[in-house]
């Protein structure tokens, strides 16, 4: 008994004389070892490495691949996949584009501009303006046209129904007189700001960047242009002759459903297939002579054209509002476009702005195709 009392007194005295030790033993949970004074916390190191890895990834994706076409080509070949991304039994998700009636001047269209596609039905008598004002002014203007061959099928959103071949230079008068179903005038650059103002009934102080005009005499209905987009331009498509059918997709909807868009510098897609893309939110429109259609930047679209004479002006508006709208929609696609467009201009000897058909070699255009 005396032995145990002595042991207890000794333990109590030791604890009282060493309060630091007593406190430590009191606070540490059972089974937890005391941290060595020289130990290094790993959490800050992990955060730093993660930040560095993220920076390297962004630098590679948004800088290196924007100035190195060869490496970008290899990247595309590795990541491109046109396998289905939607279940085979999923229904199509196609809704019509919004329509507006009673608008007949450019100033009145501005209040409708935003994040959606809008058709202004019976906007103007484009045929009369083209025949009596635009054609006499530009009939001797030369531009590059392409020979085409028809495929067995009319085409789809991923593959047009025609293939483009050799280039030929012709005047506008020659093209309209020949009515050649085996030539296609796509992404023309023969019209100017004064022409756009006449076509759109705009005021003298309204400004437009350039147009992508299309003239064709197809012998049957075909998908004339596969899926693509204008990254930083608001587009005003004015139909003068014939009709066109359009399908539209938001870049955010494409990404959400694993159909990945890119800017090379024009907008393209790296994945999906013709059936799957119709099962995600899709807008559809048929545009008739005299109709004007607006769509914002990075609104991906494919176009089918009816046979016979077909004339359409896709007038691009690039200003502060357009650029800001494009950046809000997708900062990455907008800046990728900027970097790759800067690189492309090093090879552009034509003096033409924007995407256009030409005989020159553009490294990024070749990389995507």
Short mmCIF file of N, CA, C and O in Angstrom, two decimals, residues 204-299:
data_model
loop_
_atom_site.label_atom_id
_atom_site.label_comp_id
_atom_site.label_asym_id
_atom_site.label_seq_id
_atom_site.Cartn_x
_atom_site.Cartn_y
_atom_site.Cartn_z
N UNK A 204 -25.45 56.75 -93.15
CA UNK A 204 -24.05 56.96 -93.56
C UNK A 204 -23.03 56.69 -92.46
O UNK A 204 -21.90 56.30 -92.75
N UNK A 205 -23.42 56.93 -91.19
CA UNK A 205 -22.45 56.73 -90.11
C UNK A 205 -22.46 55.31 -89.55
O UNK A 205 -21.71 55.02 -88.62
N UNK A 206 -23.27 54.41 -90.11
CA UNK A 206 -23.22 53.00 -89.71
C UNK A 206 -22.03 52.33 -90.39
O UNK A 206 -21.77 52.57 -91.57
N UNK A 207 -21.33 51.50 -89.63
CA UNK A 207 -20.11 50.86 -90.15
C UNK A 207 -20.23 49.35 -90.13
O UNK A 207 -20.77 48.76 -89.20
N UNK A 208 -19.67 48.73 -91.18
CA UNK A 208 -19.65 47.28 -91.31
C UNK A 208 -18.25 46.85 -91.73
O UNK A 208 -17.57 47.56 -92.47
N UNK A 209 -17.81 45.70 -91.27
CA UNK A 209 -16.42 45.28 -91.50
C UNK A 209 -16.23 44.74 -92.91
O UNK A 209 -15.43 45.26 -93.70
N UNK A 210 -16.92 43.67 -93.25
CA UNK A 210 -16.79 43.04 -94.56
C UNK A 210 -17.97 42.09 -94.72
O UNK A 210 -18.77 41.91 -93.81
N UNK A 211 -18.05 41.46 -95.89
CA UNK A 211 -19.13 40.49 -96.11
C UNK A 211 -18.54 39.17 -96.57
O UNK A 211 -17.41 39.09 -97.03
N UNK A 212 -19.32 38.13 -96.42
CA UNK A 212 -19.00 36.83 -96.99
C UNK A 212 -20.16 36.48 -97.93
O UNK A 212 -21.15 35.89 -97.50
N UNK A 213 -20.03 36.89 -99.17
CA UNK A 213 -21.14 36.75 -100.11
C UNK A 213 -21.09 35.39 -100.80
O UNK A 213 -20.02 34.82 -101.03
N UNK A 214 -22.29 34.87 -101.14
CA UNK A 214 -22.40 33.56 -101.76
C UNK A 214 -23.30 33.66 -102.98
O UNK A 214 -24.43 34.16 -102.90
N UNK A 215 -22.79 33.16 -104.12
CA UNK A 215 -23.57 33.13 -105.35
C UNK A 215 -23.46 31.72 -105.93
O UNK A 215 -22.35 31.18 -106.07
N UNK A 216 -24.59 31.12 -106.25
CA UNK A 216 -24.55 29.75 -106.77
C UNK A 216 -25.71 29.51 -107.73
O UNK A 216 -26.72 30.23 -107.71
N UNK A 217 -25.53 28.46 -108.56
CA UNK A 217 -26.57 27.97 -109.46
C UNK A 217 -26.60 26.44 -109.37
O UNK A 217 -26.52 25.74 -110.38
N UNK A 218 -26.69 25.92 -108.16
CA UNK A 218 -26.65 24.47 -107.96
C UNK A 218 -27.76 23.78 -108.76
O UNK A 218 -28.86 24.31 -108.92
N UNK A 219 -27.45 22.57 -109.21
CA UNK A 219 -28.43 21.82 -109.99
C UNK A 219 -29.39 21.02 -109.12
O UNK A 219 -30.41 20.51 -109.62
N UNK A 220 -29.09 20.91 -107.82
CA UNK A 220 -29.99 20.23 -106.89
C UNK A 220 -29.72 20.75 -105.49
O UNK A 220 -28.68 21.37 -105.24
N UNK A 221 -30.62 20.49 -104.54
CA UNK A 221 -30.39 20.97 -103.17
C UNK A 221 -29.17 20.29 -102.56
O UNK A 221 -29.03 19.06 -102.64
N UNK A 222 -28.31 21.08 -101.94
CA UNK A 222 -27.11 20.53 -101.30
C UNK A 222 -26.80 21.31 -100.03
O UNK A 222 -27.18 22.48 -99.89
N UNK A 223 -26.11 20.65 -99.12
CA UNK A 223 -25.50 21.37 -98.00
C UNK A 223 -24.27 22.06 -98.58
O UNK A 223 -23.32 21.41 -98.99
N UNK A 224 -24.32 23.37 -98.64
CA UNK A 224 -23.26 24.13 -99.31
C UNK A 224 -22.12 24.47 -98.35
O UNK A 224 -20.98 24.67 -98.80
N UNK A 225 -22.40 24.58 -97.06
CA UNK A 225 -21.37 24.92 -96.08
C UNK A 225 -21.60 24.11 -94.82
O UNK A 225 -22.68 24.16 -94.23
N UNK A 226 -20.57 23.36 -94.40
CA UNK A 226 -20.66 22.58 -93.17
C UNK A 226 -20.56 23.47 -91.94
O UNK A 226 -20.41 24.69 -92.03
N UNK A 227 -20.63 22.85 -90.77
CA UNK A 227 -20.68 23.59 -89.52
C UNK A 227 -19.44 24.46 -89.33
O UNK A 227 -18.31 24.00 -89.50
N UNK A 228 -19.67 25.72 -88.98
CA UNK A 228 -18.59 26.67 -88.75
C UNK A 228 -19.17 27.84 -87.96
O UNK A 228 -20.37 27.89 -87.68
N UNK A 229 -18.32 28.82 -87.63
CA UNK A 229 -18.78 29.99 -86.87
C UNK A 229 -17.83 31.15 -87.09
O UNK A 229 -16.66 30.96 -87.43
N UNK A 230 -18.36 32.36 -86.89
CA UNK A 230 -17.55 33.58 -86.90
C UNK A 230 -17.31 33.98 -85.45
O UNK A 230 -18.26 34.35 -84.75
N UNK A 231 -16.07 33.90 -84.96
CA UNK A 231 -15.81 34.09 -83.52
C UNK A 231 -16.15 35.45 -82.94
O UNK A 231 -16.72 35.52 -81.86
N UNK A 232 -15.82 36.56 -83.58
CA UNK A 232 -16.02 37.86 -82.94
C UNK A 232 -16.93 38.79 -83.75
O UNK A 232 -16.98 39.98 -83.47
N UNK A 233 -17.63 38.25 -84.72
CA UNK A 233 -18.46 39.08 -85.59
C UNK A 233 -19.94 38.80 -85.37
O UNK A 233 -20.35 37.65 -85.24
N UNK A 234 -20.72 39.88 -85.33
CA UNK A 234 -22.16 39.75 -85.44
C UNK A 234 -22.49 39.74 -86.93
O UNK A 234 -21.95 40.53 -87.70
N UNK A 235 -23.36 38.83 -87.34
CA UNK A 235 -23.61 38.61 -88.76
C UNK A 235 -25.03 39.00 -89.14
O UNK A 235 -25.99 38.68 -88.42
N UNK A 236 -25.16 39.67 -90.27
CA UNK A 236 -26.45 40.02 -90.86
C UNK A 236 -26.50 39.34 -92.23
O UNK A 236 -25.82 39.76 -93.16
N UNK A 237 -27.31 38.29 -92.34
CA UNK A 237 -27.42 37.54 -93.58
C UNK A 237 -28.65 38.01 -94.35
O UNK A 237 -29.78 37.84 -93.88
N UNK A 238 -28.41 38.59 -95.52
CA UNK A 238 -29.49 39.12 -96.33
C UNK A 238 -29.65 38.26 -97.59
O UNK A 238 -28.72 38.16 -98.39
N UNK A 239 -30.83 37.66 -97.74
CA UNK A 239 -31.10 36.78 -98.87
C UNK A 239 -31.73 37.59 -100.00
O UNK A 239 -32.76 38.23 -99.82
N UNK A 240 -31.09 37.56 -101.19
CA UNK A 240 -31.61 38.31 -102.34
C UNK A 240 -32.34 37.43 -103.34
O UNK A 240 -33.42 37.78 -103.81
N UNK A 241 -31.72 36.30 -103.69
CA UNK A 241 -32.34 35.36 -104.63
C UNK A 241 -32.30 33.97 -104.02
O UNK A 241 -31.36 33.60 -103.32
N UNK A 242 -33.33 33.16 -104.32
CA UNK A 242 -33.36 31.79 -103.86
C UNK A 242 -33.61 31.68 -102.36
O UNK A 242 -33.88 32.66 -101.68
N UNK A 243 -33.54 30.46 -101.85
CA UNK A 243 -33.74 30.21 -100.42
C UNK A 243 -32.60 29.37 -99.87
O UNK A 243 -31.94 28.62 -100.59
N UNK A 244 -32.39 29.52 -98.57
CA UNK A 244 -31.38 28.72 -97.86
C UNK A 244 -32.01 28.20 -96.57
O UNK A 244 -32.86 28.86 -95.96
N UNK A 245 -31.56 27.02 -96.15
CA UNK A 245 -31.97 26.43 -94.89
C UNK A 245 -30.77 26.40 -93.95
O UNK A 245 -29.67 26.02 -94.36
N UNK A 246 -31.02 26.79 -92.70
CA UNK A 246 -29.94 26.93 -91.73
C UNK A 246 -30.21 26.08 -90.49
O UNK A 246 -31.36 25.94 -90.07
N UNK A 247 -29.14 25.57 -89.89
CA UNK A 247 -29.18 24.97 -88.56
C UNK A 247 -28.16 25.69 -87.69
O UNK A 247 -27.04 25.99 -88.15
N UNK A 248 -28.54 25.98 -86.44
CA UNK A 248 -27.69 26.76 -85.53
C UNK A 248 -27.49 26.02 -84.21
O UNK A 248 -28.39 25.34 -83.71
N UNK A 249 -26.29 26.24 -83.63
CA UNK A 249 -25.98 25.69 -82.31
C UNK A 249 -25.14 26.70 -81.53
O UNK A 249 -24.19 27.28 -82.07
N UNK A 250 -25.49 26.91 -80.26
CA UNK A 250 -24.65 27.72 -79.38
C UNK A 250 -23.38 26.95 -79.04
O UNK A 250 -23.42 25.74 -78.83
N UNK A 251 -22.26 27.66 -78.94
CA UNK A 251 -21.01 26.99 -78.59
C UNK A 251 -21.10 26.36 -77.20
O UNK A 251 -20.52 25.30 -76.95
N UNK A 252 -21.83 27.00 -76.29
CA UNK A 252 -21.97 26.45 -74.94
C UNK A 252 -22.74 25.13 -74.95
O UNK A 252 -22.42 24.21 -74.19
N UNK A 253 -23.76 25.02 -75.82
CA UNK A 253 -24.51 23.77 -75.92
C UNK A 253 -23.66 22.67 -76.55
O UNK A 253 -23.75 21.50 -76.16
N UNK A 254 -22.84 23.03 -77.53
CA UNK A 254 -21.94 22.05 -78.12
C UNK A 254 -20.99 21.48 -77.07
O UNK A 254 -20.84 20.26 -76.94
N UNK A 255 -20.36 22.37 -76.31
CA UNK A 255 -19.41 21.93 -75.29
C UNK A 255 -20.10 21.08 -74.22
O UNK A 255 -19.56 20.05 -73.79
N UNK A 256 -21.26 21.50 -73.80
CA UNK A 256 -22.01 20.78 -72.77
C UNK A 256 -22.28 19.34 -73.17
O UNK A 256 -22.27 18.42 -72.33
N UNK A 257 -22.49 19.09 -74.47
CA UNK A 257 -22.79 17.74 -74.94
C UNK A 257 -21.58 17.08 -75.61
O UNK A 257 -21.73 16.16 -76.42
N UNK A 258 -20.38 17.56 -75.27
CA UNK A 258 -19.11 16.94 -75.69
C UNK A 258 -18.89 17.00 -77.19
O UNK A 258 -18.25 16.13 -77.78
N UNK A 259 -19.44 18.04 -77.83
CA UNK A 259 -19.09 18.36 -79.21
C UNK A 259 -18.21 19.61 -79.11
O UNK A 259 -18.71 20.71 -78.95
N UNK A 260 -16.90 19.42 -79.17
CA UNK A 260 -15.98 20.46 -78.75
C UNK A 260 -15.67 21.44 -79.89
O UNK A 260 -15.14 21.04 -80.93
N UNK A 261 -15.98 22.73 -79.69
CA UNK A 261 -15.68 23.75 -80.71
C UNK A 261 -14.26 24.27 -80.57
O UNK A 261 -13.67 24.27 -79.48
N UNK A 262 -13.69 24.72 -81.69
CA UNK A 262 -12.37 25.35 -81.71
C UNK A 262 -12.42 26.56 -82.63
O UNK A 262 -13.33 26.70 -83.45
N UNK A 263 -11.42 27.44 -82.50
CA UNK A 263 -11.24 28.57 -83.41
C UNK A 263 -9.92 28.38 -84.12
O UNK A 263 -8.86 28.42 -83.49
N UNK A 264 -9.97 28.17 -85.45
CA UNK A 264 -8.74 27.78 -86.16
C UNK A 264 -8.42 28.58 -87.42
O UNK A 264 -7.93 27.98 -88.38
N UNK A 265 -8.50 29.87 -87.58
CA UNK A 265 -9.16 30.79 -86.67
C UNK A 265 -10.68 30.78 -86.80
O UNK A 265 -11.38 31.19 -85.89
N UNK A 266 -11.23 30.31 -87.96
CA UNK A 266 -12.68 30.21 -88.07
C UNK A 266 -13.18 29.11 -87.14
O UNK A 266 -12.47 28.16 -86.83
N UNK A 267 -14.40 29.21 -86.70
CA UNK A 267 -14.94 28.22 -85.79
C UNK A 267 -15.17 26.88 -86.47
O UNK A 267 -15.74 26.81 -87.55
N UNK A 268 -14.72 25.79 -85.83
CA UNK A 268 -14.94 24.43 -86.30
C UNK A 268 -15.29 23.55 -85.09
O UNK A 268 -15.27 24.03 -83.95
N UNK A 269 -15.58 22.27 -85.32
CA UNK A 269 -15.82 21.34 -84.21
C UNK A 269 -14.91 20.14 -84.36
O UNK A 269 -14.53 19.75 -85.47
N UNK A 270 -14.58 19.52 -83.20
CA UNK A 270 -13.65 18.40 -83.18
C UNK A 270 -14.32 17.06 -82.93
O UNK A 270 -13.65 16.03 -82.93
N UNK A 271 -15.61 17.06 -82.65
CA UNK A 271 -16.24 15.80 -82.27
C UNK A 271 -17.72 15.82 -82.61
O UNK A 271 -18.25 16.82 -83.11
N UNK A 272 -18.38 14.70 -82.33
CA UNK A 272 -19.79 14.58 -82.66
C UNK A 272 -20.00 13.96 -84.03
O UNK A 272 -19.04 13.65 -84.75
N UNK A 273 -21.25 13.77 -84.40
CA UNK A 273 -21.58 13.21 -85.71
C UNK A 273 -22.90 13.82 -86.19
O UNK A 273 -23.60 14.49 -85.41
N UNK A 274 -23.26 13.63 -87.45
CA UNK A 274 -24.45 14.29 -88.01
C UNK A 274 -25.75 13.97 -87.29
O UNK A 274 -26.67 14.80 -87.29
N UNK A 275 -25.86 12.78 -86.69
CA UNK A 275 -27.08 12.42 -85.98
C UNK A 275 -27.09 13.01 -84.57
O UNK A 275 -28.09 13.57 -84.12
N UNK A 276 -25.98 12.90 -83.87
CA UNK A 276 -25.92 13.38 -82.48
C UNK A 276 -26.16 14.88 -82.38
O UNK A 276 -26.82 15.36 -81.46
N UNK A 277 -25.63 15.63 -83.34
CA UNK A 277 -25.70 17.09 -83.21
C UNK A 277 -27.13 17.61 -83.32
O UNK A 277 -27.44 18.69 -82.82
N UNK A 278 -28.01 16.82 -83.92
CA UNK A 278 -29.42 17.22 -84.02
C UNK A 278 -30.20 16.89 -82.74
O UNK A 278 -31.34 17.32 -82.59
N UNK A 279 -29.56 16.15 -81.84
CA UNK A 279 -30.21 15.76 -80.59
C UNK A 279 -29.87 16.67 -79.43
O UNK A 279 -30.35 16.48 -78.32
N UNK A 280 -29.02 17.66 -79.69
CA UNK A 280 -28.77 18.71 -78.71
C UNK A 280 -29.57 19.94 -79.15
O UNK A 280 -30.07 19.97 -80.28
N UNK A 281 -29.73 20.96 -78.29
CA UNK A 281 -30.55 22.12 -78.69
C UNK A 281 -30.11 22.73 -80.02
O UNK A 281 -28.97 23.18 -80.15
N UNK A 282 -31.00 22.70 -80.99
CA UNK A 282 -30.72 23.13 -82.37
C UNK A 282 -31.80 24.11 -82.82
O UNK A 282 -32.98 23.89 -82.58
N UNK A 283 -31.38 25.18 -83.47
CA UNK A 283 -32.31 26.14 -84.06
C UNK A 283 -32.32 25.94 -85.58
O UNK A 283 -31.28 25.71 -86.19
N UNK A 284 -33.51 26.02 -86.17
CA UNK A 284 -33.65 25.83 -87.61
C UNK A 284 -34.35 27.03 -88.24
O UNK A 284 -35.23 27.64 -87.63
N UNK A 285 -33.94 27.35 -89.47
CA UNK A 285 -34.54 28.49 -90.17
C UNK A 285 -34.52 28.25 -91.67
O UNK A 285 -33.56 27.67 -92.20
N UNK A 286 -35.57 28.68 -92.35
CA UNK A 286 -35.59 28.77 -93.81
C UNK A 286 -35.70 30.24 -94.16
O UNK A 286 -36.62 30.93 -93.70
N UNK A 287 -34.76 30.72 -94.94
CA UNK A 287 -34.69 32.15 -95.26
C UNK A 287 -35.04 32.35 -96.73
O UNK A 287 -34.47 31.69 -97.62
N UNK A 288 -35.99 33.27 -96.98
CA UNK A 288 -36.51 33.52 -98.32
C UNK A 288 -36.01 34.86 -98.85
O UNK A 288 -35.48 35.69 -98.08
N UNK A 289 -36.16 35.12 -100.16
CA UNK A 289 -35.71 36.40 -100.72
C UNK A 289 -36.34 37.59 -99.97
O UNK A 289 -37.55 37.60 -99.72
N UNK A 290 -35.51 38.54 -99.61
CA UNK A 290 -35.97 39.71 -98.89
C UNK A 290 -35.86 39.60 -97.39
O UNK A 290 -36.05 40.59 -96.68
N UNK A 291 -35.55 38.39 -96.87
CA UNK A 291 -35.42 38.21 -95.42
C UNK A 291 -34.01 38.58 -94.96
O UNK A 291 -33.02 38.34 -95.67
N UNK A 292 -33.94 39.14 -93.75
CA UNK A 292 -32.67 39.46 -93.10
C UNK A 292 -32.58 38.64 -91.82
O UNK A 292 -33.54 38.60 -91.04
N UNK A 293 -31.46 37.99 -91.60
CA UNK A 293 -31.28 37.18 -90.39
C UNK A 293 -30.05 37.64 -89.62
O UNK A 293 -28.98 37.84 -90.19
N UNK A 294 -30.23 37.82 -88.31
CA UNK A 294 -29.14 38.21 -87.42
C UNK A 294 -28.73 37.03 -86.55
O UNK A 294 -29.59 36.28 -86.06
N UNK A 295 -27.40 36.85 -86.37
CA UNK A 295 -26.94 35.91 -85.34
C UNK A 295 -25.64 36.43 -84.73
O UNK A 295 -24.83 37.08 -85.39
N UNK A 296 -25.45 36.16 -83.42
CA UNK A 296 -24.31 36.71 -82.68
C UNK A 296 -23.02 35.93 -82.93
O UNK A 296 -23.04 34.90 -83.63
N UNK A 297 -21.91 36.39 -82.38
CA UNK A 297 -20.64 35.66 -82.55
C UNK A 297 -20.73 34.25 -81.97
O UNK A 297 -21.49 33.98 -81.03
N UNK A 298 -19.93 33.36 -82.55
CA UNK A 298 -19.78 31.99 -82.06
C UNK A 298 -21.09 31.21 -82.02
O UNK A 298 -21.26 30.32 -81.19
N UNK A 299 -22.01 31.57 -82.89
CA UNK A 299 -23.22 30.77 -83.05
C UNK A 299 -22.96 29.85 -84.25
O UNK A 299 -23.04 30.27 -85.40
#
